[in-house]
Amino acid sequence: MTETKAVVIGAGIGGLALAIRLQTAGIATTIVEARDQPGGRAAFRRLEGYTFDTGPAAIADPAPLTALWALAGDDMAAAVTLLPVDPGYRCHWPDGAVLDLADDEALRAEIGRRAPGDAAGYRKLRDHAAALRREGLDQPFADAAALLRAAPWVVRHQAWRSVHSTVARFVGDEKLRQALSFGTLLAGGNPMTANAAALRPGSEGEAWCVAGGTNRLIAALAALFERRGGTIRLGDAAVRIETLGDRVTAVETASGWRTDCAMLGANCDMIHACRDLLAGSAAAARTAARLERKRQAPSVFALHFGIKGTWPGIPHRTILFGERYEEALSDTFGHGLLAADFPLFLDHPSVTDPSLAPPGCSTFRAFALVPHLGKFPEDWRRIAPLIEQRVLDVLERRLIPEVRERIVTGFSYSPADFVGDFNAYLGSAFGPEPLPAEGTWFAARNRDAAIGNLYFVGAGAHPRGGWAGALESAHSAADLMLGRG
Ligand SMILES: Cc1cc2nc3c(=O)[nH]c(=O)nc-3n(C[C@H](O)[C@H](O)[C@H](O)COP(=O)(O)OP(=O)(O)OC[C@H]3O[C@@H](n4cnc5c(N)ncnc54)[C@H](O)[C@@H]3O)c2cc1C
C-alpha cells in the first residue's frame, strides 16, 4: 500500500465502485457519506416486516458488478444471490393491452404475434443500437477536434437522433415504440429528446434482482471495500473541500474530522460539490454556474406500500402507460406540469423474493417522474397526499382492487426528500438531463477542467445514465485517477 490517499464523497453505487477500484489498486481510500447507510439513491427502509428498496428494483446487466468483484479478487456469487426477474418488464396500456419484455427470443416471438410487420425492424434496431453504444461510448468527444473527427460517424449512424425517433425509424407499431423506448425514463431521460446513445431496446426484458433486496448488494459492496482495507465514514457529511491553487488538498466533515488527500472523487451531486463544498474556489464556482445552466432531469414521486395478500399475477416490474405518451412526457420534462397520465412504474419485488414481505403479504412501490423543484416549486408536504391518492386510484382501477383497504404500512418519497437526503440540485432524482446535445457523449467529464485532482463519478458524470452509467463512470474515473485514462 502506498501513502497516496484518496477521498470519495458519497457512497452511492458510483462512489462505492470507484472506491473499490482505487483501494484495490493500492490507493488508501476513505469514503465520506452523509447518511447513516451506504447506497445513495439505492437506499432502503424496513417497516413492520416489509423491506422497501428506494432505488432500482432490478439490475439489467450484472456483468459490470461481477467484473468489479473479480477485480477486487472476490466472487460476487459468494456474496449475493441473483434471482431472475421474469418477465423483466410488463407494459400495460389503458385499453387492457399487455406486452411482456423478456429475453430477446421471447420478445421476438411476442413482436411476431402482435406486430409481425415490425419483426425485421426490431432486429435492425437491436443491431443499430449495439453499434451506437459500442462506438459511441468509445468516443468521449472531449474537445472540438474530437467532435470534428467523429462527424462522419455521427452522420453515418444518425447519432443526433432521440431514442424515440430512432426506435420509430425501425418500428411502426406505436405501443411497441413506447415499450422499446421507455427505459430511458429510468435514468431520467425523456425518450423524445434523450440521445439515442442511451438506447438499449428491450434490455429491460432481461433483469435480475438481489435476494433480500438491492440493499444487500450495496451492503456487500461496502463490505468488499472494507475487506480490502478501505474506510467508510457513515453519517458524517463532507462540509468543506480545501484547495491550494488548482489542487484539492484536504476534506473536512461535519464532525470536525479532516484529512489531507492526493485526489478526490465526488460522487455527491456535482453542483453541491462545486457550489457548497468548494465554496472558496473561483474555478469551482464557474463549474457550478456552468452545471446550473444545464437542464436537470425530473424528480420522482414514489409511494412504497406493504399490503395484505399476494398477487402472483402482477410481475416484478410493470409500466402502466397512460392515455397520452409524448404529451405527458412534455408536461413533466418541458412544461413543469404534474401530468395525471404520466407512465406509472409499479415494482412488486416480493413476487420474486417473498422474504421482502411478511408471509401472505406483498411489498410494492409505485413511482412516477414529476417535474423538479425548479419547474414545479410547490410545497410537497401539501401535494404528496393528493398525488398519493391519484396513484392509488390508477392502481385500484387497473390492477389491485380495494388497494387502500389492504395497505398495512408505507411511506411516500418526494422531490423535497431528494434535496434533504442527497443535496440533489432542484430535487432532481437523476442529475442533469440527457439531452441531444448533452447526452452520453457530451456528459460532464470525469475530471474537472480546472482542479486537476478533482474527479466526478456517478450517474450524473460521464457516460451518464442510471445504475449502469454510474458503474461505467467509476471505471472511467478510476482509469483517470490511476493514470490509465
Ligand atoms: C425510484 C427510483 C428508481 C430507479 N430505478 C432505476 C432503474 O431501474 N435502473 C437504473 O439504472 N437506475 C434507476 N434509478 C437511478 C439510480 O438509482 C441512480 O442513478 C443511482 O443509484 C445513482 O448513483 P450515484 O452513484 O450517482 O450516486 P447517488 O445514489 O446519488 O449517491 C450519492 C451519495 O452522495 C451522498 N452525499 C451527498 N452530499 C454529501 C456530502 N456533502 N457529504 C457526504 N456524502 C454526500 C449522498 O448521501 C449519497 O449517498 C432509480 C432511481 C430512483 C429514485
Coordinates of N, CA, C and O in Angstrom, one line a residue, residues 60 101 107 121-137 153 157-171 176-187 189-204 325 434-435 439-441 463-465 468:
A60 N -30.2 -4.6 -14.7 CA -30.3 -5.1 -16.1 C -29.1 -6.0 -16.5 O -29.3 -7.0 -17.1
L101 N -41.8 -7.8 -21.7 CA -40.5 -7.7 -22.2 C -39.7 -8.8 -21.5 O -39.6 -8.8 -20.2
L107 N -39.1 -12.0 -26.7 CA -39.6 -10.7 -27.2 C -39.8 -10.7 -28.7 O -40.8 -10.2 -29.2
G121 N -37.7 -5.0 -38.5 CA -37.3 -3.7 -38.0 C -36.7 -3.8 -36.6 O -35.7 -3.2 -36.3
Y122 N -37.3 -4.7 -35.8 CA -36.8 -4.8 -34.4 C -35.3 -5.4 -34.4 O -34.5 -4.9 -33.7
R123 N -35.1 -6.3 -35.3 CA -33.8 -6.9 -35.4 C -32.8 -5.8 -35.8 O -31.7 -5.7 -35.2
K124 N -33.2 -5.0 -36.8 CA -32.2 -4.0 -37.3 C -32.0 -3.0 -36.2 O -30.9 -2.4 -36.0
L125 N -33.1 -2.7 -35.4 CA -32.9 -1.7 -34.3 C -31.9 -2.2 -33.3 O -31.1 -1.4 -32.8
R126 N -32.0 -3.5 -33.0 CA -31.0 -4.0 -32.0 C -29.6 -3.9 -32.5 O -28.7 -3.4 -31.7
D127 N -29.4 -4.2 -33.8 CA -28.0 -4.1 -34.3 C -27.6 -2.6 -34.3 O -26.4 -2.3 -34.0
H128 N -28.5 -1.7 -34.7 CA -28.1 -0.3 -34.8 C -27.8 0.2 -33.4 O -26.8 0.9 -33.2
A129 N -28.6 -0.1 -32.4 CA -28.3 0.4 -31.0 C -27.0 -0.2 -30.5 O -26.3 0.5 -29.8
A130 N -26.7 -1.4 -30.8 CA -25.5 -2.0 -30.3 C -24.3 -1.3 -30.9 O -23.3 -1.0 -30.3
A131 N -24.4 -0.9 -32.2 CA -23.3 -0.2 -32.9 C -23.1 1.2 -32.3 O -22.0 1.6 -32.0
L132 N -24.3 1.8 -32.0 CA -24.2 3.2 -31.4 C -23.5 3.1 -30.1 O -22.7 4.0 -29.8
R133 N -23.9 2.1 -29.3 CA -23.3 2.1 -27.9 C -21.8 1.7 -28.0 O -21.0 2.4 -27.3
R134 N -21.5 0.7 -28.8 CA -20.2 0.2 -28.9 C -19.2 1.3 -29.3 O -18.2 1.6 -28.7
E135 N -19.6 2.0 -30.4 CA -18.7 3.0 -30.9 C -18.9 4.3 -30.2 O -17.9 5.1 -30.0
G136 N -20.1 4.6 -29.7 CA -20.3 5.9 -29.1 C -19.6 6.0 -27.7 O -19.0 7.0 -27.4
L137 N -19.7 4.9 -26.9 CA -19.1 5.0 -25.6 C -17.5 5.1 -25.7 O -16.9 5.6 -24.8
W153 N -18.9 9.6 -38.5 CA -19.5 8.6 -37.8 C -20.9 9.0 -37.3 O -21.9 8.2 -37.4
H157 N -24.4 7.1 -38.6 CA -25.3 6.4 -37.7 C -26.5 7.3 -37.3 O -27.3 6.9 -36.4
Q158 N -26.6 8.5 -37.8 CA -27.7 9.4 -37.4 C -27.7 9.5 -35.9 O -28.8 9.4 -35.3
A159 N -26.5 9.7 -35.4 CA -26.4 9.7 -33.9 C -26.9 10.9 -33.2 O -26.8 11.0 -32.0
W160 N -27.5 11.8 -33.9 CA -28.1 13.0 -33.3 C -29.5 12.7 -32.9 O -30.1 13.5 -32.2
R161 N -30.1 11.6 -33.4 CA -31.5 11.3 -33.2 C -31.8 11.0 -31.7 O -31.0 10.5 -31.0
S162 N -33.1 11.2 -31.4 CA -33.5 10.9 -30.0 C -33.8 9.3 -29.9 O -33.9 8.7 -31.0
V163 N -33.9 8.9 -28.7 CA -34.3 7.5 -28.5 C -35.5 7.1 -29.3 O -35.6 6.1 -30.0
H164 N -36.6 7.9 -29.0 CA -37.9 7.5 -29.6 C -37.9 7.6 -31.1 O -38.4 6.7 -31.9
S165 N -37.2 8.6 -31.7 CA -37.2 8.8 -33.1 C -36.3 7.7 -33.8 O -36.6 7.2 -34.9
T166 N -35.3 7.2 -33.1 CA -34.5 6.1 -33.6 C -35.4 4.8 -33.6 O -35.4 4.1 -34.6
V167 N -36.1 4.6 -32.5 CA -37.0 3.4 -32.5 C -38.0 3.5 -33.6 O -38.2 2.5 -34.3
A168 N -38.6 4.7 -33.8 CA -39.6 4.9 -34.8 C -39.1 4.7 -36.2 O -39.8 4.4 -37.1
R169 N -37.8 4.9 -36.4 CA -37.2 4.7 -37.8 C -37.3 3.2 -38.1 O -37.4 2.9 -39.3
F170 N -37.3 2.3 -37.1 CA -37.3 0.9 -37.4 C -38.6 0.2 -37.1 O -38.8 -0.9 -37.7
V171 N -39.4 0.7 -36.2 CA -40.6 0.0 -35.7 C -41.8 0.9 -35.9 O -41.8 2.1 -35.6
L176 N -45.4 -0.6 -29.5 CA -44.1 -1.2 -29.5 C -43.0 -0.1 -29.3 O -42.0 -0.3 -28.6
R177 N -43.2 1.0 -30.0 CA -42.3 2.1 -29.9 C -42.2 2.6 -28.4 O -41.1 2.8 -27.9
Q178 N -43.3 2.6 -27.7 CA -43.3 3.0 -26.3 C -42.5 2.0 -25.5 O -41.7 2.3 -24.6
A179 N -42.9 0.7 -25.8 CA -42.3 -0.4 -25.0 C -40.7 -0.4 -25.2 O -40.0 -0.8 -24.2
L180 N -40.3 0.0 -26.3 CA -38.8 -0.1 -26.6 C -38.1 1.2 -26.3 O -36.9 1.2 -26.4
S181 N -38.8 2.2 -25.9 CA -38.1 3.5 -25.6 C -38.3 3.9 -24.1 O -37.5 4.8 -23.7
F182 N -39.2 3.4 -23.4 CA -39.5 4.0 -22.0 C -38.3 3.8 -21.1 O -38.2 4.6 -20.1
G183 N -37.4 2.8 -21.3 CA -36.3 2.5 -20.4 C -35.5 3.8 -20.1 O -34.9 3.9 -19.0
T184 N -35.4 4.7 -21.1 CA -34.7 5.9 -20.9 C -35.2 6.7 -19.7 O -34.4 7.4 -19.0
L185 N -36.5 6.6 -19.4 CA -37.1 7.3 -18.2 C -36.4 6.9 -16.9 O -36.3 7.6 -16.0
L186 N -36.0 5.6 -16.8 CA -35.4 5.1 -15.6 C -34.1 5.7 -15.3 O -33.5 5.6 -14.2
A187 N -33.5 6.4 -16.3 CA -32.2 7.1 -16.0 C -32.5 8.6 -16.1 O -31.6 9.4 -16.2
G189 N -34.1 10.3 -18.5 CA -34.1 10.9 -19.8 C -35.5 10.9 -20.4 O -36.3 9.9 -20.2
N190 N -35.8 11.9 -21.2 CA -37.1 11.9 -22.0 C -36.8 11.2 -23.3 O -36.0 11.6 -24.1
P191 N -37.5 10.0 -23.5 CA -37.2 9.3 -24.8 C -37.4 10.1 -26.0 O -36.8 9.8 -27.1
M192 N -38.2 11.2 -25.9 CA -38.4 12.1 -27.1 C -37.2 13.0 -27.4 O -37.0 13.5 -28.5
T193 N -36.3 13.2 -26.4 CA -35.2 14.1 -26.6 C -33.9 13.5 -26.2 O -32.8 14.0 -26.7
A194 N -33.9 12.5 -25.4 CA -32.6 11.9 -25.0 C -31.8 11.3 -26.2 O -32.5 10.7 -27.1
N195 N -30.6 11.5 -26.2 CA -29.8 11.0 -27.3 C -29.9 9.5 -27.4 O -29.9 8.8 -26.4
A196 N -29.8 9.0 -28.7 CA -30.0 7.6 -28.9 C -28.9 6.7 -28.3 O -29.0 5.5 -28.3
A197 N -27.8 7.4 -27.9 CA -26.7 6.6 -27.2 C -27.3 5.9 -26.0 O -26.7 4.9 -25.6
A198 N -28.4 6.4 -25.4 CA -29.0 5.8 -24.2 C -29.8 4.7 -24.6 O -30.4 4.0 -23.7
L199 N -30.0 4.4 -25.8 CA -30.9 3.3 -26.3 C -30.4 1.9 -26.1 O -29.3 1.6 -26.5
R200 N -31.2 1.1 -25.4 CA -30.9 -0.3 -25.2 C -32.3 -1.0 -25.4 O -32.9 -1.4 -24.5
P201 N -32.7 -1.1 -26.7 CA -34.1 -1.6 -27.0 C -34.3 -3.0 -26.4 O -33.6 -3.9 -26.6
G202 N -35.3 -3.0 -25.5 CA -35.7 -4.3 -25.0 C -34.9 -4.8 -23.8 O -35.1 -5.9 -23.3
S203 N -33.8 -4.0 -23.5 CA -32.9 -4.5 -22.5 C -33.6 -4.7 -21.1 O -33.1 -5.4 -20.2
E204 N -34.7 -3.9 -20.9 CA -35.4 -4.1 -19.6 C -35.9 -5.5 -19.4 O -36.4 -5.9 -18.4
Y325 N -48.7 9.8 -24.3 CA -47.3 9.4 -24.0 C -46.5 10.6 -24.2 O -46.0 11.3 -23.3
P434 N -30.2 14.0 -19.8 CA -29.5 13.7 -21.0 C -30.3 14.2 -22.2 O -31.3 13.7 -22.6
L435 N -29.7 15.3 -22.8 CA -30.3 15.9 -24.0 C -29.6 15.5 -25.2 O -28.5 15.0 -25.2
G439 N -26.0 14.5 -24.2 CA -26.3 13.1 -23.9 C -25.0 12.4 -23.5 O -24.0 13.1 -23.1
T440 N -25.0 11.1 -23.5 CA -23.9 10.3 -23.1 C -22.6 10.8 -23.6 O -21.6 10.9 -22.8
W441 N -22.5 11.2 -24.9 CA -21.2 11.5 -25.4 C -20.7 12.9 -25.0 O -19.5 13.2 -25.1
P463 N -20.3 8.2 -18.3 CA -21.0 8.4 -19.5 C -22.5 8.7 -19.3 O -23.2 8.7 -20.3
R464 N -23.0 8.8 -18.1 CA -24.4 9.1 -17.8 C -25.3 7.9 -17.7 O -25.0 6.9 -18.3
G465 N -26.4 8.1 -17.0 CA -27.4 7.1 -17.2 C -27.5 6.0 -16.1 O -27.0 4.9 -16.3
A468 N -26.2 1.6 -14.4 CA -25.2 1.1 -15.3 C -24.2 2.2 -15.6 O -23.0 2.1 -15.6

